[in-house]
Amino acid sequence: MTKVTPISGFPEFLPSDRIVELQFLDTIRETFELHGFASIETRAVEPVERLSNQGEDADKEIYGVRRLAAGADDDGPGLGLHFDLTVPFARYVLEHAGKLAFPFRRYQIQKVWRGERPQEGRYREFTQADIDIVDSGELPNHYEVELPLVIADALSRLPVPEFVVKVNNRKIPEGFYRGLGLDDVTTVLRIVDKIDKIGPDKVVERLVEAGATDKQARLAVQLADLSSTDTSFVEKVRALGVEHETLDEGLEQLSQVMAAAAEHAPGLLMADLRIARGLDYYTGAVYEIYLVGQESFGSVGGGGRYDALASDGKTTYPGVGISIGVSRLVHRLVSQGLVKGSRSTPTAVLIALNNEDDRAEAMRTAAQLRQRGIPVEVAPAAAKFGKQIKFADRRGIPFVWFSTGNGSEVKDIRSGEQVPADPATWTPPTDDVRPQIVTTAQENS
């Protein structure tokens, strides 16, 4: 018999943890819809040409798709699995622009695939939850404030530790580098974006290797070290003595975002001029979401503004989007023991059997309960009641239904209370109808 071995980077949840993930997804979806975002789903594959050139490592991370029966003379894969949801969304907008009403607000919750080196929080297959707003021609800057507020609303409805949304504007580093005389902005951005991984001294060294002077490199690193929870970052940037019109534009736009966020969600946003995002299509605001005190784990979401990703040559559709890395976030919380499902099955009631002859009646009782939205299953086999109760207990099923000489009775196996019950009217407590997310705090209370 062939031994089954796991494939790293493709996480699979056990049922109780999958319940946590599903409730996260349901809450996120409901919140997005409360804010007026419409759901779409795009195909899993896009032309490799469209997926490529979106960042330094994009080509390395794309999984190509090819038929196993393809001939030896066939070209290589022309299709690739999407590595994010923004690139396929931009294609979707172009393809369906004539049928969409702009500004178009969409959310999308799907799997994505990346050729990552698997490690904690880094997966080859994972679920993302994205929201984007795209307009035709021009996109007002106020959407750059709205999106992190929507994400904050979604996360605040979940059992998530304290978090912060760090924000920058790509025009700030671009204008700053150009003001320094560094015109290869893309290369500088990519090197500076590695500052958390390799440290500031190594970044300076690599910038000098790429053609910067020592002074230029050190100023670039000083810029990345600036942050604030208000608009004071502007004065800090000005103090570095670099001038450029693109820098001025970026500082003004980020100031507007920070000022508006301070009014609507004080403390939510932090201006952090180290944030760059590795993908090339971002042109304005860029975001990273971090769990406070767990920044070394990396971000659990992010996004930004893109002005030229969707264009048909006549009309450009600028957009801004932000995503939650659902798999990354849930796995982190589950692995730390912070959350778990209250049971491993949706079932709230197990109908016990006196003997196999009672199965038909038990199924009729189950149907009555299900008609009123109560998840039910009938015991797999007739056995001693103690054994059937143990079966329910192992799976976290809170209630067991019995047929007795006095009629139907239901037992809460947690408390031991057993009471008469009519399948046409009996209902469990609301919190027991469906599995719940249990947090560490709840268990200890």
mmCIF file with all atom_site columns, N, CA, C and O in Angstrom, residues 89-138:
data_model
loop_
_atom_site.group_PDB
_atom_site.id
_atom_site.type_symbol
_atom_site.label_atom_id
_atom_site.label_alt_id
_atom_site.label_comp_id
_atom_site.label_asym_id
_atom_site.label_entity_id
_atom_site.label_seq_id
_atom_site.pdbx_PDB_ins_code
_atom_site.Cartn_x
_atom_site.Cartn_y
_atom_site.Cartn_z
_atom_site.occupancy
_atom_site.B_iso_or_equiv
_atom_site.pdbx_formal_charge
_atom_site.auth_seq_id
_atom_site.auth_comp_id
_atom_site.auth_asym_id
_atom_site.auth_atom_id
_atom_site.pdbx_PDB_model_num
ATOM 1   N N  . PHE A 1 89  ? -8.824  40.403 -11.130 1.00 0.00 ? 89  PHE A N  1
ATOM 2   C CA . PHE A 1 89  ? -9.916  41.363 -11.027 1.00 0.00 ? 89  PHE A CA 1
ATOM 3   C C  . PHE A 1 89  ? -9.763  42.478 -12.062 1.00 0.00 ? 89  PHE A C  1
ATOM 4   O O  . PHE A 1 89  ? -10.743 42.902 -12.684 1.00 0.00 ? 89  PHE A O  1
ATOM 5   N N  . ALA A 1 90  ? -8.535  42.948 -12.281 1.00 0.00 ? 90  ALA A N  1
ATOM 6   C CA . ALA A 1 90  ? -8.308  43.979 -13.292 1.00 0.00 ? 90  ALA A CA 1
ATOM 7   C C  . ALA A 1 90  ? -8.715  43.476 -14.675 1.00 0.00 ? 90  ALA A C  1
ATOM 8   O O  . ALA A 1 90  ? -9.344  44.210 -15.458 1.00 0.00 ? 90  ALA A O  1
ATOM 9   N N  . ARG A 1 91  ? -8.379  42.228 -14.961 1.00 0.00 ? 91  ARG A N  1
ATOM 10  C CA . ARG A 1 91  ? -8.794  41.634 -16.239 1.00 0.00 ? 91  ARG A CA 1
ATOM 11  C C  . ARG A 1 91  ? -10.313 41.534 -16.318 1.00 0.00 ? 91  ARG A C  1
ATOM 12  O O  . ARG A 1 91  ? -10.930 41.825 -17.353 1.00 0.00 ? 91  ARG A O  1
ATOM 13  N N  . TYR A 1 92  ? -10.949 41.150 -15.220 1.00 0.00 ? 92  TYR A N  1
ATOM 14  C CA . TYR A 1 92  ? -12.405 41.035 -15.146 1.00 0.00 ? 92  TYR A CA 1
ATOM 15  C C  . TYR A 1 92  ? -13.070 42.379 -15.453 1.00 0.00 ? 92  TYR A C  1
ATOM 16  O O  . TYR A 1 92  ? -14.062 42.440 -16.185 1.00 0.00 ? 92  TYR A O  1
ATOM 17  N N  . VAL A 1 93  ? -12.508 43.453 -14.893 1.00 0.00 ? 93  VAL A N  1
ATOM 18  C CA . VAL A 1 93  ? -13.066 44.792 -15.130 1.00 0.00 ? 93  VAL A CA 1
ATOM 19  C C  . VAL A 1 93  ? -12.993 45.149 -16.608 1.00 0.00 ? 93  VAL A C  1
ATOM 20  O O  . VAL A 1 93  ? -13.959 45.653 -17.195 1.00 0.00 ? 93  VAL A O  1
ATOM 21  N N  . LEU A 1 94  ? -11.862 44.879 -17.231 1.00 0.00 ? 94  LEU A N  1
ATOM 22  C CA . LEU A 1 94  ? -11.718 45.184 -18.651 1.00 0.00 ? 94  LEU A CA 1
ATOM 23  C C  . LEU A 1 94  ? -12.688 44.356 -19.490 1.00 0.00 ? 94  LEU A C  1
ATOM 24  O O  . LEU A 1 94  ? -13.290 44.853 -20.448 1.00 0.00 ? 94  LEU A O  1
ATOM 25  N N  . GLU A 1 95  ? -12.858 43.107 -19.135 1.00 0.00 ? 95  GLU A N  1
ATOM 26  C CA . GLU A 1 95  ? -13.694 42.199 -19.918 1.00 0.00 ? 95  GLU A CA 1
ATOM 27  C C  . GLU A 1 95  ? -15.179 42.522 -19.790 1.00 0.00 ? 95  GLU A C  1
ATOM 28  O O  . GLU A 1 95  ? -15.954 42.315 -20.724 1.00 0.00 ? 95  GLU A O  1
ATOM 29  N N  . HIS A 1 96  ? -15.587 43.057 -18.625 1.00 0.00 ? 96  HIS A N  1
ATOM 30  C CA . HIS A 1 96  ? -17.007 43.276 -18.362 1.00 0.00 ? 96  HIS A CA 1
ATOM 31  C C  . HIS A 1 96  ? -17.356 44.749 -18.139 1.00 0.00 ? 96  HIS A C  1
ATOM 32  O O  . HIS A 1 96  ? -18.448 45.049 -17.636 1.00 0.00 ? 96  HIS A O  1
ATOM 33  N N  . ALA A 1 97  ? -16.463 45.639 -18.515 1.00 0.00 ? 97  ALA A N  1
ATOM 34  C CA . ALA A 1 97  ? -16.650 47.057 -18.212 1.00 0.00 ? 97  ALA A CA 1
ATOM 35  C C  . ALA A 1 97  ? -17.997 47.591 -18.705 1.00 0.00 ? 97  ALA A C  1
ATOM 36  O O  . ALA A 1 97  ? -18.633 48.416 -18.033 1.00 0.00 ? 97  ALA A O  1
ATOM 37  N N  . GLY A 1 98  ? -18.438 47.119 -19.857 1.00 0.00 ? 98  GLY A N  1
ATOM 38  C CA . GLY A 1 98  ? -19.695 47.620 -20.411 1.00 0.00 ? 98  GLY A CA 1
ATOM 39  C C  . GLY A 1 98  ? -20.922 47.198 -19.621 1.00 0.00 ? 98  GLY A C  1
ATOM 40  O O  . GLY A 1 98  ? -22.012 47.760 -19.817 1.00 0.00 ? 98  GLY A O  1
ATOM 41  N N  . LYS A 1 99  ? -20.767 46.240 -18.721 1.00 0.00 ? 99  LYS A N  1
ATOM 42  C CA . LYS A 1 99  ? -21.902 45.743 -17.936 1.00 0.00 ? 99  LYS A CA 1
ATOM 43  C C  . LYS A 1 99  ? -21.809 46.121 -16.460 1.00 0.00 ? 99  LYS A C  1
ATOM 44  O O  . LYS A 1 99  ? -22.677 45.752 -15.680 1.00 0.00 ? 99  LYS A O  1
ATOM 45  N N  . LEU A 1 100 ? -20.757 46.852 -16.087 1.00 0.00 ? 100 LEU A N  1
ATOM 46  C CA . LEU A 1 100 ? -20.558 47.225 -14.686 1.00 0.00 ? 100 LEU A CA 1
ATOM 47  C C  . LEU A 1 100 ? -20.922 48.689 -14.462 1.00 0.00 ? 100 LEU A C  1
ATOM 48  O O  . LEU A 1 100 ? -20.763 49.516 -15.358 1.00 0.00 ? 100 LEU A O  1
ATOM 49  N N  . ALA A 1 101 ? -21.402 48.993 -13.278 1.00 0.00 ? 101 ALA A N  1
ATOM 50  C CA . ALA A 1 101 ? -21.697 50.379 -12.887 1.00 0.00 ? 101 ALA A CA 1
ATOM 51  C C  . ALA A 1 101 ? -20.534 50.891 -12.042 1.00 0.00 ? 101 ALA A C  1
ATOM 52  O O  . ALA A 1 101 ? -20.163 50.267 -11.043 1.00 0.00 ? 101 ALA A O  1
ATOM 53  N N  . PHE A 1 102 ? -19.947 52.025 -12.445 1.00 0.00 ? 102 PHE A N  1
ATOM 54  C CA . PHE A 1 102 ? -18.792 52.581 -11.754 1.00 0.00 ? 102 PHE A CA 1
ATOM 55  C C  . PHE A 1 102 ? -19.210 53.764 -10.874 1.00 0.00 ? 102 PHE A C  1
ATOM 56  O O  . PHE A 1 102 ? -20.122 54.505 -11.233 1.00 0.00 ? 102 PHE A O  1
ATOM 57  N N  . PRO A 1 103 ? -18.537 53.966 -9.741  1.00 0.00 ? 103 PRO A N  1
ATOM 58  C CA . PRO A 1 103 ? -17.468 53.129 -9.189  1.00 0.00 ? 103 PRO A CA 1
ATOM 59  C C  . PRO A 1 103 ? -17.990 51.746 -8.788  1.00 0.00 ? 103 PRO A C  1
ATOM 60  O O  . PRO A 1 103 ? -19.062 51.627 -8.198  1.00 0.00 ? 103 PRO A O  1
ATOM 61  N N  . PHE A 1 104 ? -17.217 50.730 -9.122  1.00 0.00 ? 104 PHE A N  1
ATOM 62  C CA . PHE A 1 104 ? -17.599 49.346 -8.882  1.00 0.00 ? 104 PHE A CA 1
ATOM 63  C C  . PHE A 1 104 ? -16.942 48.855 -7.602  1.00 0.00 ? 104 PHE A C  1
ATOM 64  O O  . PHE A 1 104 ? -15.724 48.896 -7.451  1.00 0.00 ? 104 PHE A O  1
ATOM 65  N N  . ARG A 1 105 ? -17.772 48.405 -6.671  1.00 0.00 ? 105 ARG A N  1
ATOM 66  C CA . ARG A 1 105 ? -17.297 47.900 -5.380  1.00 0.00 ? 105 ARG A CA 1
ATOM 67  C C  . ARG A 1 105 ? -17.445 46.389 -5.374  1.00 0.00 ? 105 ARG A C  1
ATOM 68  O O  . ARG A 1 105 ? -18.555 45.874 -5.449  1.00 0.00 ? 105 ARG A O  1
ATOM 69  N N  . ARG A 1 106 ? -16.334 45.677 -5.285  1.00 0.00 ? 106 ARG A N  1
ATOM 70  C CA . ARG A 1 106 ? -16.411 44.222 -5.332  1.00 0.00 ? 106 ARG A CA 1
ATOM 71  C C  . ARG A 1 106 ? -15.647 43.600 -4.173  1.00 0.00 ? 106 ARG A C  1
ATOM 72  O O  . ARG A 1 106 ? -14.674 44.118 -3.684  1.00 0.00 ? 106 ARG A O  1
ATOM 73  N N  . TYR A 1 107 ? -16.166 42.431 -3.738  1.00 0.00 ? 107 TYR A N  1
ATOM 74  C CA . TYR A 1 107 ? -15.358 41.602 -2.846  1.00 0.00 ? 107 TYR A CA 1
ATOM 75  C C  . TYR A 1 107 ? -15.202 40.241 -3.488  1.00 0.00 ? 107 TYR A C  1
ATOM 76  O O  . TYR A 1 107 ? -16.032 39.803 -4.288  1.00 0.00 ? 107 TYR A O  1
ATOM 77  N N  . GLN A 1 108 ? -14.119 39.585 -3.122  1.00 0.00 ? 108 GLN A N  1
ATOM 78  C CA . GLN A 1 108 ? -13.785 38.307 -3.737  1.00 0.00 ? 108 GLN A CA 1
ATOM 79  C C  . GLN A 1 108 ? -13.065 37.460 -2.697  1.00 0.00 ? 108 GLN A C  1
ATOM 80  O O  . GLN A 1 108 ? -12.075 37.893 -2.104  1.00 0.00 ? 108 GLN A O  1
ATOM 81  N N  . ILE A 1 109 ? -13.591 36.267 -2.447  1.00 0.00 ? 109 ILE A N  1
ATOM 82  C CA . ILE A 1 109 ? -12.979 35.352 -1.480  1.00 0.00 ? 109 ILE A CA 1
ATOM 83  C C  . ILE A 1 109 ? -12.671 34.062 -2.206  1.00 0.00 ? 109 ILE A C  1
ATOM 84  O O  . ILE A 1 109 ? -13.574 33.310 -2.569  1.00 0.00 ? 109 ILE A O  1
ATOM 85  N N  . GLN A 1 110 ? -11.386 33.822 -2.447  1.00 0.00 ? 110 GLN A N  1
ATOM 86  C CA . GLN A 1 110 ? -10.982 32.658 -3.243  1.00 0.00 ? 110 GLN A CA 1
ATOM 87  C C  . GLN A 1 110 ? -9.613  32.158 -2.829  1.00 0.00 ? 110 GLN A C  1
ATOM 88  O O  . GLN A 1 110 ? -8.867  32.833 -2.112  1.00 0.00 ? 110 GLN A O  1
ATOM 89  N N  . LYS A 1 111 ? -9.285  30.988 -3.356  1.00 0.00 ? 111 LYS A N  1
ATOM 90  C CA . LYS A 1 111 ? -7.948  30.433 -3.209  1.00 0.00 ? 111 LYS A CA 1
ATOM 91  C C  . LYS A 1 111 ? -6.996  31.142 -4.181  1.00 0.00 ? 111 LYS A C  1
ATOM 92  O O  . LYS A 1 111 ? -7.376  31.536 -5.287  1.00 0.00 ? 111 LYS A O  1
ATOM 93  N N  . VAL A 1 112 ? -5.739  31.275 -3.742  1.00 0.00 ? 112 VAL A N  1
ATOM 94  C CA . VAL A 1 112 ? -4.666  31.722 -4.627  1.00 0.00 ? 112 VAL A CA 1
ATOM 95  C C  . VAL A 1 112 ? -3.490  30.778 -4.431  1.00 0.00 ? 112 VAL A C  1
ATOM 96  O O  . VAL A 1 112 ? -3.410  30.048 -3.438  1.00 0.00 ? 112 VAL A O  1
ATOM 97  N N  . TRP A 1 113 ? -2.552  30.814 -5.380  1.00 0.00 ? 113 TRP A N  1
ATOM 98  C CA . TRP A 1 113 ? -1.431  29.873 -5.353  1.00 0.00 ? 113 TRP A CA 1
ATOM 99  C C  . TRP A 1 113 ? -0.121  30.612 -5.608  1.00 0.00 ? 113 TRP A C  1
ATOM 100 O O  . TRP A 1 113 ? -0.023  31.421 -6.539  1.00 0.00 ? 113 TRP A O  1
ATOM 101 N N  . ARG A 1 114 ? 0.873   30.320 -4.783  1.00 0.00 ? 114 ARG A N  1
ATOM 102 C CA . ARG A 1 114 ? 2.188   30.940 -4.944  1.00 0.00 ? 114 ARG A CA 1
ATOM 103 C C  . ARG A 1 114 ? 3.275   29.895 -4.708  1.00 0.00 ? 114 ARG A C  1
ATOM 104 O O  . ARG A 1 114 ? 3.174   29.077 -3.799  1.00 0.00 ? 114 ARG A O  1
ATOM 105 N N  . GLY A 1 115 ? 4.310   29.976 -5.513  1.00 0.00 ? 115 GLY A N  1
ATOM 106 C CA . GLY A 1 115 ? 5.440   29.063 -5.360  1.00 0.00 ? 115 GLY A CA 1
ATOM 107 C C  . GLY A 1 115 ? 6.355   29.500 -4.231  1.00 0.00 ? 115 GLY A C  1
ATOM 108 O O  . GLY A 1 115 ? 7.545   29.739 -4.444  1.00 0.00 ? 115 GLY A O  1
ATOM 109 N N  . GLU A 1 116 ? 5.806   29.591 -3.026  1.00 0.00 ? 116 GLU A N  1
ATOM 110 C CA . GLU A 1 116 ? 6.559   30.036 -1.854  1.00 0.00 ? 116 GLU A CA 1
ATOM 111 C C  . GLU A 1 116 ? 7.436   28.902 -1.315  1.00 0.00 ? 116 GLU A C  1
ATOM 112 O O  . GLU A 1 116 ? 7.193   27.725 -1.560  1.00 0.00 ? 116 GLU A O  1
ATOM 113 N N  . ARG A 1 117 ? 8.448   29.283 -0.531  1.00 0.00 ? 117 ARG A N  1
ATOM 114 C CA . ARG A 1 117 ? 9.155   28.298 0.270   1.00 0.00 ? 117 ARG A CA 1
ATOM 115 C C  . ARG A 1 117 ? 8.341   28.136 1.550   1.00 0.00 ? 117 ARG A C  1
ATOM 116 O O  . ARG A 1 117 ? 8.254   29.060 2.356   1.00 0.00 ? 117 ARG A O  1
ATOM 117 N N  . PRO A 1 118 ? 7.677   26.978 1.743   1.00 0.00 ? 118 PRO A N  1
ATOM 118 C CA . PRO A 1 118 ? 6.742   26.830 2.859   1.00 0.00 ? 118 PRO A CA 1
ATOM 119 C C  . PRO A 1 118 ? 7.408   27.060 4.215   1.00 0.00 ? 118 PRO A C  1
ATOM 120 O O  . PRO A 1 118 ? 8.511   26.589 4.477   1.00 0.00 ? 118 PRO A O  1
ATOM 121 N N  . GLN A 1 119 ? 6.751   27.815 5.063   1.00 0.00 ? 119 GLN A N  1
ATOM 122 C CA . GLN A 1 119 ? 7.162   28.049 6.443   1.00 0.00 ? 119 GLN A CA 1
ATOM 123 C C  . GLN A 1 119 ? 5.937   28.567 7.177   1.00 0.00 ? 119 GLN A C  1
ATOM 124 O O  . GLN A 1 119 ? 4.859   28.699 6.582   1.00 0.00 ? 119 GLN A O  1
ATOM 125 N N  . GLU A 1 120 ? 6.062   28.864 8.463   1.00 0.00 ? 120 GLU A N  1
ATOM 126 C CA . GLU A 1 120 ? 4.898   29.331 9.202   1.00 0.00 ? 120 GLU A CA 1
ATOM 127 C C  . GLU A 1 120 ? 4.330   30.589 8.552   1.00 0.00 ? 120 GLU A C  1
ATOM 128 O O  . GLU A 1 120 ? 5.022   31.582 8.371   1.00 0.00 ? 120 GLU A O  1
ATOM 129 N N  . GLY A 1 121 ? 3.045   30.523 8.208   1.00 0.00 ? 121 GLY A N  1
ATOM 130 C CA . GLY A 1 121 ? 2.382   31.674 7.618   1.00 0.00 ? 121 GLY A CA 1
ATOM 131 C C  . GLY A 1 121 ? 2.617   31.844 6.133   1.00 0.00 ? 121 GLY A C  1
ATOM 132 O O  . GLY A 1 121 ? 2.037   32.736 5.511   1.00 0.00 ? 121 GLY A O  1
ATOM 133 N N  . ARG A 1 122 ? 3.464   31.015 5.543   1.00 0.00 ? 122 ARG A N  1
ATOM 134 C CA . ARG A 1 122 ? 3.735   31.091 4.106   1.00 0.00 ? 122 ARG A CA 1
ATOM 135 C C  . ARG A 1 122 ? 3.281   29.795 3.462   1.00 0.00 ? 122 ARG A C  1
ATOM 136 O O  . ARG A 1 122 ? 3.824   28.723 3.737   1.00 0.00 ? 122 ARG A O  1
ATOM 137 N N  . TYR A 1 123 ? 2.276   29.899 2.594   1.00 0.00 ? 123 TYR A N  1
ATOM 138 C CA . TYR A 1 123 ? 1.689   28.699 2.009   1.00 0.00 ? 123 TYR A CA 1
ATOM 139 C C  . TYR A 1 123 ? 1.709   28.779 0.488   1.00 0.00 ? 123 TYR A C  1
ATOM 140 O O  . TYR A 1 123 ? 1.787   29.860 -0.098  1.00 0.00 ? 123 TYR A O  1
ATOM 141 N N  . ARG A 1 124 ? 1.622   27.624 -0.127  1.00 0.00 ? 124 ARG A N  1
ATOM 142 C CA . ARG A 1 124 ? 1.542   27.569 -1.589  1.00 0.00 ? 124 ARG A CA 1
ATOM 143 C C  . ARG A 1 124 ? 0.106   27.706 -2.070  1.00 0.00 ? 124 ARG A C  1
ATOM 144 O O  . ARG A 1 124 ? -0.131  28.112 -3.211  1.00 0.00 ? 124 ARG A O  1
ATOM 145 N N  . GLU A 1 125 ? -0.825  27.331 -1.212  1.00 0.00 ? 125 GLU A N  1
ATOM 146 C CA . GLU A 1 125 ? -2.256  27.474 -1.520  1.00 0.00 ? 125 GLU A CA 1
ATOM 147 C C  . GLU A 1 125 ? -2.932  28.060 -0.284  1.00 0.00 ? 125 GLU A C  1
ATOM 148 O O  . GLU A 1 125 ? -2.747  27.556 0.818   1.00 0.00 ? 125 GLU A O  1
ATOM 149 N N  . PHE A 1 126 ? -3.670  29.134 -0.470  1.00 0.00 ? 126 PHE A N  1
ATOM 150 C CA . PHE A 1 126 ? -4.312  29.772 0.681   1.00 0.00 ? 126 PHE A CA 1
ATOM 151 C C  . PHE A 1 126 ? -5.493  30.616 0.220   1.00 0.00 ? 126 PHE A C  1
ATOM 152 O O  . PHE A 1 126 ? -5.665  30.885 -0.978  1.00 0.00 ? 126 PHE A O  1
ATOM 153 N N  . THR A 1 127 ? -6.319  31.007 1.176   1.00 0.00 ? 127 THR A N  1
ATOM 154 C CA . THR A 1 127 ? -7.521  31.778 0.882   1.00 0.00 ? 127 THR A CA 1
ATOM 155 C C  . THR A 1 127 ? -7.315  33.244 1.219   1.00 0.00 ? 127 THR A C  1
ATOM 156 O O  . THR A 1 127 ? -6.801  33.568 2.297   1.00 0.00 ? 127 THR A O  1
ATOM 157 N N  . GLN A 1 128 ? -7.699  34.113 0.310   1.00 0.00 ? 128 GLN A N  1
ATOM 158 C CA . GLN A 1 128 ? -7.676  35.554 0.532   1.00 0.00 ? 128 GLN A CA 1
ATOM 159 C C  . GLN A 1 128 ? -9.091  36.105 0.456   1.00 0.00 ? 128 GLN A C  1
ATOM 160 O O  . GLN A 1 128 ? -9.948  35.567 -0.252  1.00 0.00 ? 128 GLN A O  1
ATOM 161 N N  . ALA A 1 129 ? -9.320  37.194 1.183   1.00 0.00 ? 129 ALA A N  1
ATOM 162 C CA . ALA A 1 129 ? -10.593 37.919 1.108   1.00 0.00 ? 129 ALA A CA 1
ATOM 163 C C  . ALA A 1 129 ? -10.280 39.356 0.732   1.00 0.00 ? 129 ALA A C  1
ATOM 164 O O  . ALA A 1 129 ? -9.687  40.095 1.521   1.00 0.00 ? 129 ALA A O  1
ATOM 165 N N  . ASP A 1 130 ? -10.633 39.736 -0.486  1.00 0.00 ? 130 ASP A N  1
ATOM 166 C CA . ASP A 1 130 ? -10.290 41.057 -1.033  1.00 0.00 ? 130 ASP A CA 1
ATOM 167 C C  . ASP A 1 130 ? -11.509 41.952 -1.175  1.00 0.00 ? 130 ASP A C  1
ATOM 168 O O  . ASP A 1 130 ? -12.609 41.471 -1.491  1.00 0.00 ? 130 ASP A O  1
ATOM 169 N N  . ILE A 1 131 ? -11.294 43.261 -0.977  1.00 0.00 ? 131 ILE A N  1
ATOM 170 C CA . ILE A 1 131 ? -12.248 44.268 -1.429  1.00 0.00 ? 131 ILE A CA 1
ATOM 171 C C  . ILE A 1 131 ? -11.499 45.273 -2.286  1.00 0.00 ? 131 ILE A C  1
ATOM 172 O O  . ILE A 1 131 ? -10.339 45.594 -2.021  1.00 0.00 ? 131 ILE A O  1
ATOM 173 N N  . ASP A 1 132 ? -12.154 45.733 -3.332  1.00 0.00 ? 132 ASP A N  1
ATOM 174 C CA . ASP A 1 132 ? -11.596 46.754 -4.210  1.00 0.00 ? 132 ASP A CA 1
ATOM 175 C C  . ASP A 1 132 ? -12.698 47.703 -4.649  1.00 0.00 ? 132 ASP A C  1
ATOM 176 O O  . ASP A 1 132 ? -13.870 47.311 -4.747  1.00 0.00 ? 132 ASP A O  1
ATOM 177 N N  . ILE A 1 133 ? -12.307 48.934 -4.901  1.00 0.00 ? 133 ILE A N  1
ATOM 178 C CA . ILE A 1 133 ? -13.191 49.912 -5.538  1.00 0.00 ? 133 ILE A CA 1
ATOM 179 C C  . ILE A 1 133 ? -12.471 50.419 -6.779  1.00 0.00 ? 133 ILE A C  1
ATOM 180 O O  . ILE A 1 133 ? -11.337 50.898 -6.695  1.00 0.00 ? 133 ILE A O  1
ATOM 181 N N  . VAL A 1 134 ? -13.118 50.283 -7.926  1.00 0.00 ? 134 VAL A N  1
ATOM 182 C CA . VAL A 1 134 ? -12.550 50.702 -9.204  1.00 0.00 ? 134 VAL A CA 1
ATOM 183 C C  . VAL A 1 134 ? -13.484 51.707 -9.847  1.00 0.00 ? 134 VAL A C  1
ATOM 184 O O  . VAL A 1 134 ? -14.709 51.567 -9.790  1.00 0.00 ? 134 VAL A O  1
ATOM 185 N N  . ASP A 1 135 ? -12.896 52.737 -10.462 1.00 0.00 ? 135 ASP A N  1
ATOM 186 C CA . ASP A 1 135 ? -13.702 53.735 -11.152 1.00 0.00 ? 135 ASP A CA 1
ATOM 187 C C  . ASP A 1 135 ? -13.205 53.862 -12.585 1.00 0.00 ? 135 ASP A C  1
ATOM 188 O O  . ASP A 1 135 ? -12.153 53.328 -12.950 1.00 0.00 ? 135 ASP A O  1
ATOM 189 N N  . SER A 1 136 ? -13.963 54.568 -13.379 1.00 0.00 ? 136 SER A N  1
ATOM 190 C CA . SER A 1 136 ? -13.610 54.787 -14.775 1.00 0.00 ? 136 SER A CA 1
ATOM 191 C C  . SER A 1 136 ? -12.995 56.176 -14.920 1.00 0.00 ? 136 SER A C  1
ATOM 192 O O  . SER A 1 136 ? -13.622 57.175 -14.594 1.00 0.00 ? 136 SER A O  1
ATOM 193 N N  . GLY A 1 137 ? -11.743 56.213 -15.353 1.00 0.00 ? 137 GLY A N  1
ATOM 194 C CA . GLY A 1 137 ? -11.082 57.499 -15.573 1.00 0.00 ? 137 GLY A CA 1
ATOM 195 C C  . GLY A 1 137 ? -10.340 58.002 -14.350 1.00 0.00 ? 137 GLY A C  1
ATOM 196 O O  . GLY A 1 137 ? -9.110  58.074 -14.341 1.00 0.00 ? 137 GLY A O  1
ATOM 197 N N  . GLU A 1 138 ? -11.064 58.372 -13.303 1.00 0.00 ? 138 GLU A N  1
ATOM 198 C CA . GLU A 1 138 ? -10.440 58.889 -12.086 1.00 0.00 ? 138 GLU A CA 1
ATOM 199 C C  . GLU A 1 138 ? -11.044 58.218 -10.856 1.00 0.00 ? 138 GLU A C  1
ATOM 200 O O  . GLU A 1 138 ? -12.213 57.844 -10.864 1.00 0.00 ? 138 GLU A O  1
#
